[in-house]
Amino acid sequence: MYRIGLSSCGFLLNEENFRKLNESGISAIEISMKLDDHRMINHQELSELSKRYNVELWSYHLPFGPFSLINIASMSAEKRKYTIELYTELIKKASDIGVDKFIVHPSGEPYTLEEREDRIKYSMESLDSLAEIAHGCGAVIAVEDLPRTCIGNTADEMLRLLSANDKLRVCFDTNHLLADTNINFIKKVGNKIVTLHVSDYDFIDEKHWFPGEGAVDFHELYSALREVGYDGVWMYEIGLRPPKTMPRSRNLTFEDFVENAKAIFDGKRPKRIY
């Protein structure tokens, strides 16, 4: 059984929510927000709330868009440089309050087959630099698997990206793989996985549905993670509001995530919320 975490992509990082997280049994969060909000974070306040309510600042999702501005696999050296400089600033500020895992998208999209090799090369060069920057701050870069034509959309391509620097690790997103399977990815990438983005999908495209709403066998996935020795947080990356692709009668609550996780850990079918 893993500790339960939740990405802040769906809620505000204020005292009320830290209190509710603690009361519900969620003990970790990933800091995740839109680009313009990153520079406005009050890091000291976040650190104090984390300690006061015993909710760990487990990871930090570095901004990944718009692709025209932020992209470590950009063909433009200027844009790659800007992205690395932005990431460096954010890594230094967040590592100062104890965050030690930084999630990075290895590319934007869409890409053609003709440009793919160049994109991979630029992504690897950028990841190599970021790995050293994070290491200098006592942290690691966790490269996220991505869908569609993005770089890092299979286990083999992820392993190629990781070869850029032996300090690189992986954030395994359970709703992104379209050209590979979750179980194959887990088995091949194995102990490089240091954090998760948990959500469900239909194997057609990413959906970020609540586990039990899509096609992922989460009991099989949970067992595979245990087999490769993953010992981190079960980190959901799902908004509280119903997505357009999966209407529900109400918003999700923090308690819903705890109930969902416990069902998966206990080998039971997660309850659907209609």
PDB file of C-alpha atoms in Angstrom, residues 1-233:
ATOM      1  CA  MET A   1       0.000   0.000   0.000  1.00  0.00           C
ATOM      2  CA  TYR A   2       1.324   3.388  -1.019  1.00  0.00           C
ATOM      3  CA  ARG A   3       0.892   6.810   0.512  1.00  0.00           C
ATOM      4  CA  ILE A   4      -1.726   8.794  -1.393  1.00  0.00           C
ATOM      5  CA  GLY A   5      -0.909  12.051  -3.159  1.00  0.00           C
ATOM      6  CA  LEU A   6      -2.698  14.541  -5.385  1.00  0.00           C
ATOM      7  CA  SER A   7      -1.517  17.023  -8.007  1.00  0.00           C
ATOM      8  CA  SER A   8      -2.486  20.630  -7.351  1.00  0.00           C
ATOM      9  CA  CYS A   9      -3.586  20.972 -10.988  1.00  0.00           C
ATOM     10  CA  GLY A  10      -7.173  20.832  -9.704  1.00  0.00           C
ATOM     11  CA  PHE A  11      -7.174  22.893  -6.514  1.00  0.00           C
ATOM     12  CA  LEU A  12      -5.698  26.001  -4.903  1.00  0.00           C
ATOM     13  CA  LEU A  13      -2.679  25.741  -2.639  1.00  0.00           C
ATOM     14  CA  ASN A  14      -4.252  27.516   0.331  1.00  0.00           C
ATOM     15  CA  GLU A  15      -4.561  26.700   4.021  1.00  0.00           C
ATOM     16  CA  GLU A  16      -8.116  25.419   3.760  1.00  0.00           C
ATOM     17  CA  ASN A  17      -7.129  22.812   1.197  1.00  0.00           C
ATOM     18  CA  PHE A  18      -4.013  21.745   3.111  1.00  0.00           C
ATOM     19  CA  ARG A  19      -6.248  21.170   6.133  1.00  0.00           C
ATOM     20  CA  LYS A  20      -8.743  19.179   4.038  1.00  0.00           C
ATOM     21  CA  LEU A  21      -5.936  17.116   2.497  1.00  0.00           C
ATOM     22  CA  ASN A  22      -4.672  16.215   5.942  1.00  0.00           C
ATOM     23  CA  GLU A  23      -8.145  15.342   7.241  1.00  0.00           C
ATOM     24  CA  SER A  24      -8.889  13.128   4.230  1.00  0.00           C
ATOM     25  CA  GLY A  25      -5.694  11.085   4.519  1.00  0.00           C
ATOM     26  CA  ILE A  26      -3.805  12.541   1.550  1.00  0.00           C
ATOM     27  CA  SER A  27      -0.230  13.001   2.741  1.00  0.00           C
ATOM     28  CA  ALA A  28       1.567  14.414  -0.307  1.00  0.00           C
ATOM     29  CA  ILE A  29       1.028  16.804  -3.200  1.00  0.00           C
ATOM     30  CA  GLU A  30       2.621  17.631  -6.503  1.00  0.00           C
ATOM     31  CA  ILE A  31       2.919  21.345  -7.185  1.00  0.00           C
ATOM     32  CA  SER A  32       1.394  21.855 -10.631  1.00  0.00           C
ATOM     33  CA  MET A  33      -0.110  24.979 -12.161  1.00  0.00           C
ATOM     34  CA  LYS A  34      -0.299  27.177 -15.243  1.00  0.00           C
ATOM     35  CA  LEU A  35       2.842  28.951 -16.448  1.00  0.00           C
ATOM     36  CA  ASP A  36       1.942  32.424 -15.198  1.00  0.00           C
ATOM     37  CA  ASP A  37       1.262  31.120 -11.679  1.00  0.00           C
ATOM     38  CA  HIS A  38       4.698  29.580 -11.119  1.00  0.00           C
ATOM     39  CA  ARG A  39       6.465  32.871 -10.509  1.00  0.00           C
ATOM     40  CA  MET A  40       3.779  33.933  -8.023  1.00  0.00           C
ATOM     41  CA  ILE A  41       4.276  31.010  -5.618  1.00  0.00           C
ATOM     42  CA  ASN A  42       4.944  32.013  -2.027  1.00  0.00           C
ATOM     43  CA  HIS A  43       7.489  29.302  -1.301  1.00  0.00           C
ATOM     44  CA  GLN A  44       7.865  30.093   2.375  1.00  0.00           C
ATOM     45  CA  GLU A  45       4.106  29.946   2.915  1.00  0.00           C
ATOM     46  CA  LEU A  46       3.919  26.617   1.063  1.00  0.00           C
ATOM     47  CA  SER A  47       6.683  25.202   3.226  1.00  0.00           C
ATOM     48  CA  GLU A  48       4.919  26.333   6.399  1.00  0.00           C
ATOM     49  CA  LEU A  49       1.576  24.871   5.319  1.00  0.00           C
ATOM     50  CA  SER A  50       3.262  21.611   4.383  1.00  0.00           C
ATOM     51  CA  LYS A  51       4.779  21.278   7.851  1.00  0.00           C
ATOM     52  CA  ARG A  52       1.695  22.504   9.718  1.00  0.00           C
ATOM     53  CA  TYR A  53      -0.623  19.968   8.088  1.00  0.00           C
ATOM     54  CA  ASN A  54       1.878  17.158   7.498  1.00  0.00           C
ATOM     55  CA  VAL A  55       1.345  17.165   3.724  1.00  0.00           C
ATOM     56  CA  GLU A  56       4.646  16.586   1.935  1.00  0.00           C
ATOM     57  CA  LEU A  57       5.681  18.678  -1.057  1.00  0.00           C
ATOM     58  CA  TRP A  58       6.524  15.477  -2.917  1.00  0.00           C
ATOM     59  CA  SER A  59       7.156  16.728  -6.445  1.00  0.00           C
ATOM     60  CA  TYR A  60       6.997  19.737  -8.736  1.00  0.00           C
ATOM     61  CA  HIS A  61       5.646  19.637 -12.288  1.00  0.00           C
ATOM     62  CA  LEU A  62       7.703  22.119 -14.300  1.00  0.00           C
ATOM     63  CA  PRO A  63       5.551  24.063 -16.809  1.00  0.00           C
ATOM     64  CA  PHE A  64       5.236  22.426 -20.213  1.00  0.00           C
ATOM     65  CA  GLY A  65       3.414  24.945 -22.353  1.00  0.00           C
ATOM     66  CA  PRO A  66       2.734  26.797 -24.475  1.00  0.00           C
ATOM     67  CA  PHE A  67       4.999  24.764 -26.776  1.00  0.00           C
ATOM     68  CA  SER A  68       5.789  27.900 -28.763  1.00  0.00           C
ATOM     69  CA  LEU A  69       7.589  29.231 -25.698  1.00  0.00           C
ATOM     70  CA  ILE A  70       8.560  26.240 -23.512  1.00  0.00           C
ATOM     71  CA  ASN A  71       9.999  23.118 -25.091  1.00  0.00           C
ATOM     72  CA  ILE A  72      13.302  21.380 -24.330  1.00  0.00           C
ATOM     73  CA  ALA A  73      13.123  19.656 -27.729  1.00  0.00           C
ATOM     74  CA  SER A  74      12.538  22.828 -29.719  1.00  0.00           C
ATOM     75  CA  MET A  75      14.413  23.247 -32.991  1.00  0.00           C
ATOM     76  CA  SER A  76      15.241  26.746 -31.766  1.00  0.00           C
ATOM     77  CA  ALA A  77      18.363  26.962 -29.612  1.00  0.00           C
ATOM     78  CA  GLU A  78      17.008  30.218 -28.194  1.00  0.00           C
ATOM     79  CA  LYS A  79      13.770  28.561 -27.016  1.00  0.00           C
ATOM     80  CA  ARG A  80      15.638  25.616 -25.510  1.00  0.00           C
ATOM     81  CA  LYS A  81      17.899  28.046 -23.674  1.00  0.00           C
ATOM     82  CA  TYR A  82      14.917  30.019 -22.367  1.00  0.00           C
ATOM     83  CA  THR A  83      13.219  26.822 -21.169  1.00  0.00           C
ATOM     84  CA  ILE A  84      16.297  25.599 -19.313  1.00  0.00           C
ATOM     85  CA  GLU A  85      16.808  29.009 -17.703  1.00  0.00           C
ATOM     86  CA  LEU A  86      13.180  29.092 -16.561  1.00  0.00           C
ATOM     87  CA  TYR A  87      13.392  25.546 -15.209  1.00  0.00           C
ATOM     88  CA  THR A  88      16.640  26.346 -13.406  1.00  0.00           C
ATOM     89  CA  GLU A  89      15.013  29.272 -11.610  1.00  0.00           C
ATOM     90  CA  LEU A  90      12.025  27.156 -10.546  1.00  0.00           C
ATOM     91  CA  ILE A  91      14.158  24.187  -9.476  1.00  0.00           C
ATOM     92  CA  LYS A  92      16.344  26.354  -7.268  1.00  0.00           C
ATOM     93  CA  LYS A  93      13.386  28.033  -5.549  1.00  0.00           C
ATOM     94  CA  ALA A  94      11.434  24.817  -4.926  1.00  0.00           C
ATOM     95  CA  SER A  95      14.446  22.747  -3.861  1.00  0.00           C
ATOM     96  CA  ASP A  96      15.125  25.366  -1.193  1.00  0.00           C
ATOM     97  CA  ILE A  97      11.892  24.277   0.534  1.00  0.00           C
ATOM     98  CA  GLY A  98      12.619  20.574   0.203  1.00  0.00           C
ATOM     99  CA  VAL A  99      11.145  19.529  -3.139  1.00  0.00           C
ATOM    100  CA  ASP A 100      13.470  16.932  -4.677  1.00  0.00           C
ATOM    101  CA  LYS A 101      11.624  15.569  -7.738  1.00  0.00           C
ATOM    102  CA  PHE A 102      10.965  17.757 -10.780  1.00  0.00           C
ATOM    103  CA  ILE A 103       8.766  16.426 -13.576  1.00  0.00           C
ATOM    104  CA  VAL A 104       9.770  17.406 -17.109  1.00  0.00           C
ATOM    105  CA  HIS A 105       7.995  16.817 -20.415  1.00  0.00           C
ATOM    106  CA  PRO A 106      10.697  15.717 -22.878  1.00  0.00           C
ATOM    107  CA  SER A 107       9.006  17.526 -25.771  1.00  0.00           C
ATOM    108  CA  GLY A 108       6.004  19.293 -27.171  1.00  0.00           C
ATOM    109  CA  GLU A 109       4.083  18.100 -30.258  1.00  0.00           C
ATOM    110  CA  PRO A 110       3.003  17.312 -32.958  1.00  0.00           C
ATOM    111  CA  TYR A 111       6.098  16.002 -34.748  1.00  0.00           C
ATOM    112  CA  THR A 112       6.714  14.269 -38.047  1.00  0.00           C
ATOM    113  CA  LEU A 113       8.879  11.167 -38.413  1.00  0.00           C
ATOM    114  CA  GLU A 114      11.375  13.228 -40.425  1.00  0.00           C
ATOM    115  CA  GLU A 115      12.098  15.592 -37.538  1.00  0.00           C
ATOM    116  CA  ARG A 116      11.886  13.027 -34.732  1.00  0.00           C
ATOM    117  CA  GLU A 117      15.600  12.227 -34.528  1.00  0.00           C
ATOM    118  CA  ASP A 118      16.522  15.901 -34.246  1.00  0.00           C
ATOM    119  CA  ARG A 119      13.893  16.395 -31.561  1.00  0.00           C
ATOM    120  CA  ILE A 120      15.223  13.417 -29.585  1.00  0.00           C
ATOM    121  CA  LYS A 121      18.766  14.762 -29.828  1.00  0.00           C
ATOM    122  CA  TYR A 122      17.766  18.208 -28.548  1.00  0.00           C
ATOM    123  CA  SER A 123      15.645  16.698 -25.792  1.00  0.00           C
ATOM    124  CA  MET A 124      18.541  14.542 -24.611  1.00  0.00           C
ATOM    125  CA  GLU A 125      20.940  17.491 -24.621  1.00  0.00           C
ATOM    126  CA  SER A 126      18.490  19.521 -22.539  1.00  0.00           C
ATOM    127  CA  LEU A 127      17.789  16.655 -20.150  1.00  0.00           C
ATOM    128  CA  ASP A 128      21.510  16.147 -19.612  1.00  0.00           C
ATOM    129  CA  SER A 129      21.869  19.790 -18.567  1.00  0.00           C
ATOM    130  CA  LEU A 130      18.769  19.712 -16.353  1.00  0.00           C
ATOM    131  CA  ALA A 131      19.896  16.519 -14.624  1.00  0.00           C
ATOM    132  CA  GLU A 132      23.098  18.224 -13.513  1.00  0.00           C
ATOM    133  CA  ILE A 133      21.263  21.388 -12.458  1.00  0.00           C
ATOM    134  CA  ALA A 134      18.820  19.387 -10.333  1.00  0.00           C
ATOM    135  CA  HIS A 135      21.618  17.274  -8.885  1.00  0.00           C
ATOM    136  CA  GLY A 136      23.369  20.433  -7.756  1.00  0.00           C
ATOM    137  CA  CYS A 137      20.205  21.300  -5.815  1.00  0.00           C
ATOM    138  CA  GLY A 138      19.921  17.853  -4.233  1.00  0.00           C
ATOM    139  CA  ALA A 139      17.085  16.852  -6.569  1.00  0.00           C
ATOM    140  CA  VAL A 140      16.341  14.690  -9.615  1.00  0.00           C
ATOM    141  CA  ILE A 141      14.651  15.235 -12.954  1.00  0.00           C
ATOM    142  CA  ALA A 142      11.786  12.802 -13.543  1.00  0.00           C
ATOM    143  CA  VAL A 143      11.096  12.514 -17.283  1.00  0.00           C
ATOM    144  CA  GLU A 144       7.418  11.908 -18.024  1.00  0.00           C
ATOM    145  CA  ASP A 145       6.182   9.451 -20.651  1.00  0.00           C
ATOM    146  CA  LEU A 146       3.979  11.233 -23.181  1.00  0.00           C
ATOM    147  CA  PRO A 147       1.277  10.341 -25.730  1.00  0.00           C
ATOM    148  CA  ARG A 148       0.783  10.618 -29.480  1.00  0.00           C
ATOM    149  CA  THR A 149       3.796  11.972 -31.440  1.00  0.00           C
ATOM    150  CA  CYS A 150       5.563  13.371 -28.364  1.00  0.00           C
ATOM    151  CA  ILE A 151       9.093  12.258 -27.552  1.00  0.00           C
ATOM    152  CA  GLY A 152       9.138   9.565 -24.859  1.00  0.00           C
ATOM    153  CA  ASN A 153       5.992   7.727 -25.962  1.00  0.00           C
ATOM    154  CA  THR A 154       7.375   4.173 -25.506  1.00  0.00           C
ATOM    155  CA  ALA A 155       9.549   2.362 -22.972  1.00  0.00           C
ATOM    156  CA  ASP A 156      12.388   2.011 -25.483  1.00  0.00           C
ATOM    157  CA  GLU A 157      12.367   5.694 -26.349  1.00  0.00           C
ATOM    158  CA  MET A 158      12.248   6.590 -22.670  1.00  0.00           C
ATOM    159  CA  LEU A 159      15.303   4.439 -22.006  1.00  0.00           C
ATOM    160  CA  ARG A 160      17.068   6.234 -24.838  1.00  0.00           C
ATOM    161  CA  LEU A 161      16.273   9.591 -23.250  1.00  0.00           C
ATOM    162  CA  LEU A 162      17.515   8.375 -19.871  1.00  0.00           C
ATOM    163  CA  SER A 163      20.825   7.381 -21.431  1.00  0.00           C
ATOM    164  CA  ALA A 164      21.625  11.103 -21.736  1.00  0.00           C
ATOM    165  CA  ASN A 165      22.530  11.187 -18.040  1.00  0.00           C
ATOM    166  CA  ASP A 166      22.544   8.442 -15.420  1.00  0.00           C
ATOM    167  CA  LYS A 167      21.002  10.848 -12.881  1.00  0.00           C
ATOM    168  CA  LEU A 168      17.726  11.034 -14.841  1.00  0.00           C
ATOM    169  CA  ARG A 169      14.665   9.279 -13.470  1.00  0.00           C
ATOM    170  CA  VAL A 170      11.057   8.758 -14.617  1.00  0.00           C
ATOM    171  CA  CYS A 171       7.572  10.018 -13.819  1.00  0.00           C
ATOM    172  CA  PHE A 172       5.258   7.257 -15.040  1.00  0.00           C
ATOM    173  CA  ASP A 173       1.934   8.632 -16.293  1.00  0.00           C
ATOM    174  CA  THR A 174      -0.622   5.818 -16.381  1.00  0.00           C
ATOM    175  CA  ASN A 175      -2.848   7.481 -19.011  1.00  0.00           C
ATOM    176  CA  HIS A 176      -0.363   8.510 -21.691  1.00  0.00           C
ATOM    177  CA  LEU A 177       0.924   5.417 -23.451  1.00  0.00           C
ATOM    178  CA  LEU A 178      -0.647   4.767 -26.851  1.00  0.00           C
ATOM    179  CA  ALA A 179       2.227   3.094 -28.742  1.00  0.00           C
ATOM    180  CA  ASP A 180       3.168   0.884 -25.780  1.00  0.00           C
ATOM    181  CA  THR A 181       1.487  -0.737 -22.791  1.00  0.00           C
ATOM    182  CA  ASN A 182       1.670   0.315 -19.171  1.00  0.00           C
ATOM    183  CA  ILE A 183       2.877  -3.086 -18.019  1.00  0.00           C
ATOM    184  CA  ASN A 184       5.642  -3.299 -20.634  1.00  0.00           C
ATOM    185  CA  PHE A 185       6.719   0.228 -19.708  1.00  0.00           C
ATOM    186  CA  ILE A 186       6.888  -0.619 -16.003  1.00  0.00           C
ATOM    187  CA  LYS A 187       8.853  -3.820 -16.612  1.00  0.00           C
ATOM    188  CA  LYS A 188      11.383  -2.157 -18.924  1.00  0.00           C
ATOM    189  CA  VAL A 189      11.892   1.125 -17.085  1.00  0.00           C
ATOM    190  CA  GLY A 190      11.656  -0.529 -13.659  1.00  0.00           C
ATOM    191  CA  ASN A 191      13.576   1.107 -10.837  1.00  0.00           C
ATOM    192  CA  LYS A 192      13.998   4.376 -12.759  1.00  0.00           C
ATOM    193  CA  ILE A 193      10.405   5.262 -11.817  1.00  0.00           C
ATOM    194  CA  VAL A 194      10.453   7.645  -8.842  1.00  0.00           C
ATOM    195  CA  THR A 195       6.952   9.103  -9.051  1.00  0.00           C
ATOM    196  CA  LEU A 196       3.593   8.620 -10.745  1.00  0.00           C
ATOM    197  CA  HIS A 197       0.757  10.460 -12.437  1.00  0.00           C
ATOM    198  CA  VAL A 198      -2.245   8.231 -11.807  1.00  0.00           C
ATOM    199  CA  SER A 199      -5.383   8.483 -13.945  1.00  0.00           C
ATOM    200  CA  ASP A 200      -7.430   6.359 -16.337  1.00  0.00           C
ATOM    201  CA  TYR A 201      -8.072   6.456 -20.096  1.00  0.00           C
ATOM    202  CA  ASP A 202      -9.518   4.501 -23.025  1.00  0.00           C
ATOM    203  CA  PHE A 203      -6.218   3.559 -24.786  1.00  0.00           C
ATOM    204  CA  ILE A 204      -7.266   5.898 -27.633  1.00  0.00           C
ATOM    205  CA  ASP A 205      -6.000   9.156 -26.190  1.00  0.00           C
ATOM    206  CA  GLU A 206      -5.151  10.616 -22.788  1.00  0.00           C
ATOM    207  CA  LYS A 207      -8.236  11.421 -20.706  1.00  0.00           C
ATOM    208  CA  HIS A 208      -7.188  11.914 -17.067  1.00  0.00           C
ATOM    209  CA  TRP A 209     -10.271  10.035 -15.904  1.00  0.00           C
ATOM    210  CA  PHE A 210     -10.775   8.714 -12.390  1.00  0.00           C
ATOM    211  CA  PRO A 211      -9.474   5.106 -12.052  1.00  0.00           C
ATOM    212  CA  GLY A 212     -12.396   2.808 -12.804  1.00  0.00           C
ATOM    213  CA  GLU A 213     -13.806   5.039 -15.542  1.00  0.00           C
ATOM    214  CA  GLY A 214     -11.513   3.800 -18.319  1.00  0.00           C
ATOM    215  CA  ALA A 215      -9.732   0.682 -19.579  1.00  0.00           C
ATOM    216  CA  VAL A 216      -6.661   0.484 -17.304  1.00  0.00           C
ATOM    217  CA  ASP A 217      -6.438  -2.630 -15.112  1.00  0.00           C
ATOM    218  CA  PHE A 218      -5.194  -0.860 -11.995  1.00  0.00           C
ATOM    219  CA  HIS A 219      -4.802  -4.039  -9.983  1.00  0.00           C
ATOM    220  CA  GLU A 220      -2.402  -5.391 -12.614  1.00  0.00           C
ATOM    221  CA  LEU A 221      -0.624  -2.023 -12.771  1.00  0.00           C
ATOM    222  CA  TYR A 222      -0.336  -1.816  -8.971  1.00  0.00           C
ATOM    223  CA  SER A 223       1.120  -5.342  -8.822  1.00  0.00           C
ATOM    224  CA  ALA A 224       3.627  -4.542 -11.577  1.00  0.00           C
ATOM    225  CA  LEU A 225       4.816  -1.460  -9.711  1.00  0.00           C
ATOM    226  CA  ARG A 226       5.262  -3.499  -6.537  1.00  0.00           C
ATOM    227  CA  GLU A 227       7.237  -6.120  -8.467  1.00  0.00           C
ATOM    228  CA  VAL A 228       9.772  -3.579  -9.777  1.00  0.00           C
ATOM    229  CA  GLY A 229      10.179  -2.073  -6.321  1.00  0.00           C
ATOM    230  CA  TYR A 230       8.408   1.260  -6.724  1.00  0.00           C
ATOM    231  CA  ASP A 231       8.114   2.701  -3.220  1.00  0.00           C
ATOM    232  CA  GLY A 232       6.969   6.279  -3.835  1.00  0.00           C
ATOM    233  CA  VAL A 233       3.614   8.033  -3.576  1.00  0.00           C
TER     234      VAL A 233
END
